[in-house]
Amino acid sequence: MMRTRPLKVALLGCGVVGSEVARIMTAHADDLTARIGAPAELAGIAVRRPDRVRAGIPRELITTDATALVKRGDIDVVVEVIGGIEPARTLITTAFQHGASVVSANKALLAEDGVTLHAAAEQHGADLYFEAAVAGAIPLVRPLRESLVGDKVNRVLGIVNGTTNFILDRMDTGGTGYSEALDEAMALGYAEADPTADVEGFDAAAKAAILAGIAFHTRVRLDDVHREGITEVTAGDMASARRMGRTVKLLAICERAEDGRSVTARVHPAMIPLDHPLASVREAYNAVFVEAEAAGRLMFYGPGAGGAPTASAVLGDLVAVCRNKLNGARGPGESAYSRLAVSPMGEVVTRYHVNLDVADKPGVLAQVAAVFNEHGVSIETVHQQVRDGGEASLVVVTHRASDAALTSTVDALRRLDTVRGVAGIMRVEGE
Ligand SMILES: NC(=O)c1ccc[n+]([C@@H]2O[C@H](COP(=O)([O-])OP(=O)(O)OC[C@H]3O[C@@H](n4cnc5c(N)ncnc54)[C@H](O)[C@@H]3O)[C@@H](O)[C@H]2O)c1
Ligand SMILES: N[C@@H](CCO)C(=O)O
Ligand code: NA
């Protein structure tokens, strides 16, 4: 039988994502009511700028006092789409204290202090859902927390930041410069409020921390994730990748060590073959591979950013949380029983593309090869291109080696007189 009292929803933030959440809640109210089993009603919307015109949103719902809204006591679900650490963290924990469950899109906060949020949800018997925090519209959090919870996930690898994928895609195929592409991504609502979070890899690292935590049933924080953004990726790197039949993507890679006792999590630009499925992920799309012991290799693909796609994930969580409320049930809480160590980047083993500027003299190639050999880094291919003025460019692609071995190799190469400079080092993945 249909319950008559509506479930009351408080929306915190009415920006790119929040405005779409409000729009869909209104536009699809009847369907949402039928799917939940009771109406989900917007009971208040906390904003920072109350005078802004917001089409379709009744003014009486708008407040600038988010704290009072979450303390009302009659709110069933708080949807947090403000972003950032504070006041979002305090608002969420206050919401739990006052009997609400929470849906959040806030990867920065979940990666920084998910422990506090999960503990507060647990203490108050509430739900904390966060599908929108990772890879926008793509269902990934729920598959990992629910569908794959009976399996053993060993690896999660993919593109989890729409803004940087958009920029790299434009640089690679459109001839558009970095700044122009970033401006476009910001205008389309893909970027974070401070786009440094995107281009420096913080946003992808936060998502990697969340993914590693839920995939491996352990705790991984933002600081545990090795992070490199795309600000150092040059048109030269792109061209060099193309010449080798590859392209450049910003990847997030979370892996369980072979002995099963530790994990690694990293975000960095990487070269991947042009025929790899991730190479055809364009614009602000995301794609993530999950490798699990019994399931094998799964691929999740779709829009990774933007107001409406992200609101879709928020709405999915909202319906789930409302259903739980009606049934007196709870969704999954934090599962971090494995307590695995997070290994440092030096222990990560992968392949490398090393671009050297060298003197075009006899014996240089042998000298360079000897340095790789001395550090136990095996060379797969070498390409030499002679330039004017007695200089040459040498591109060395290695077999798999540890990050520590590669770093000491490059240090030693820099000390050779015949090596004028290290023009670029990039990891090679997906082969
Ligand atoms: N835009 C995307 O594609 C996307 C995708 C996935 C997740 N997210 C996440 O969703 C959240 C919101 O992102 P967005 O793109 O909508 O950002 P946004 O900057 O467009 O919106 C945030 C809104 O919150 C308001 N706000 C800030 N402090 C407030 C406060 N104390 N009280 C009330 N309102 C306040 C701001 O004025 C702004 O309008 C962030 O956590 C972001 O990381 C965004
Ligand atoms: N700024 C983020 C939003 C989606 O989380 C991105 O570009 O992927
Ligand atoms: Na998602």
PDB file of C-alpha atoms in Angstrom, residues 346 348 350-354 371-372 375-378 396-414 422 424-427:
ATOM      1  CA  GLY A 346      58.716   2.526  -5.783  1.00  0.00           C
ATOM      2  CA  VAL A 348      54.956  -0.561  -8.564  1.00  0.00           C
ATOM      3  CA  THR A 350      55.264  -1.394 -15.067  1.00  0.00           C
ATOM      4  CA  ARG A 351      56.807  -0.387 -18.419  1.00  0.00           C
ATOM      5  CA  TYR A 352      58.273   2.994 -19.346  1.00  0.00           C
ATOM      6  CA  HIS A 353      58.719   5.227 -22.371  1.00  0.00           C
ATOM      7  CA  VAL A 354      61.888   7.287 -21.821  1.00  0.00           C
ATOM      8  CA  VAL A 371      73.021   2.232 -17.673  1.00  0.00           C
ATOM      9  CA  PHE A 372      69.629   0.514 -18.089  1.00  0.00           C
ATOM     10  CA  HIS A 375      70.007  -0.978 -12.888  1.00  0.00           C
ATOM     11  CA  GLY A 376      68.262  -4.173 -13.927  1.00  0.00           C
ATOM     12  CA  VAL A 377      65.885  -2.445 -16.352  1.00  0.00           C
ATOM     13  CA  SER A 378      65.544  -4.456 -19.549  1.00  0.00           C
ATOM     14  CA  VAL A 396      63.688   3.796 -25.075  1.00  0.00           C
ATOM     15  CA  VAL A 397      60.722   1.581 -24.170  1.00  0.00           C
ATOM     16  CA  THR A 398      61.454  -0.811 -21.338  1.00  0.00           C
ATOM     17  CA  HIS A 399      60.131  -4.165 -20.247  1.00  0.00           C
ATOM     18  CA  ARG A 400      58.443  -4.287 -16.833  1.00  0.00           C
ATOM     19  CA  ALA A 401      60.575  -2.814 -14.058  1.00  0.00           C
ATOM     20  CA  SER A 402      59.982  -1.340 -10.626  1.00  0.00           C
ATOM     21  CA  ASP A 403      59.452   2.393 -10.317  1.00  0.00           C
ATOM     22  CA  ALA A 404      62.450   2.526  -7.967  1.00  0.00           C
ATOM     23  CA  ALA A 405      64.721   0.852 -10.568  1.00  0.00           C
ATOM     24  CA  LEU A 406      63.527   3.200 -13.301  1.00  0.00           C
ATOM     25  CA  THR A 407      64.096   6.260 -11.093  1.00  0.00           C
ATOM     26  CA  SER A 408      67.699   5.254 -10.336  1.00  0.00           C
ATOM     27  CA  THR A 409      68.275   4.499 -14.027  1.00  0.00           C
ATOM     28  CA  VAL A 410      67.101   7.969 -15.007  1.00  0.00           C
ATOM     29  CA  ASP A 411      69.239   9.583 -12.274  1.00  0.00           C
ATOM     30  CA  ALA A 412      72.282   7.782 -13.672  1.00  0.00           C
ATOM     31  CA  LEU A 413      71.389   8.734 -17.268  1.00  0.00           C
ATOM     32  CA  ARG A 414      71.226  12.402 -16.273  1.00  0.00           C
ATOM     33  CA  VAL A 422      65.577  13.711 -20.234  1.00  0.00           C
ATOM     34  CA  GLY A 424      60.064  12.939 -20.988  1.00  0.00           C
ATOM     35  CA  ILE A 425      59.294   9.796 -19.027  1.00  0.00           C
ATOM     36  CA  MET A 426      55.894   8.170 -19.217  1.00  0.00           C
ATOM     37  CA  ARG A 427      54.591   4.837 -18.045  1.00  0.00           C
TER      38      ARG A 427
END
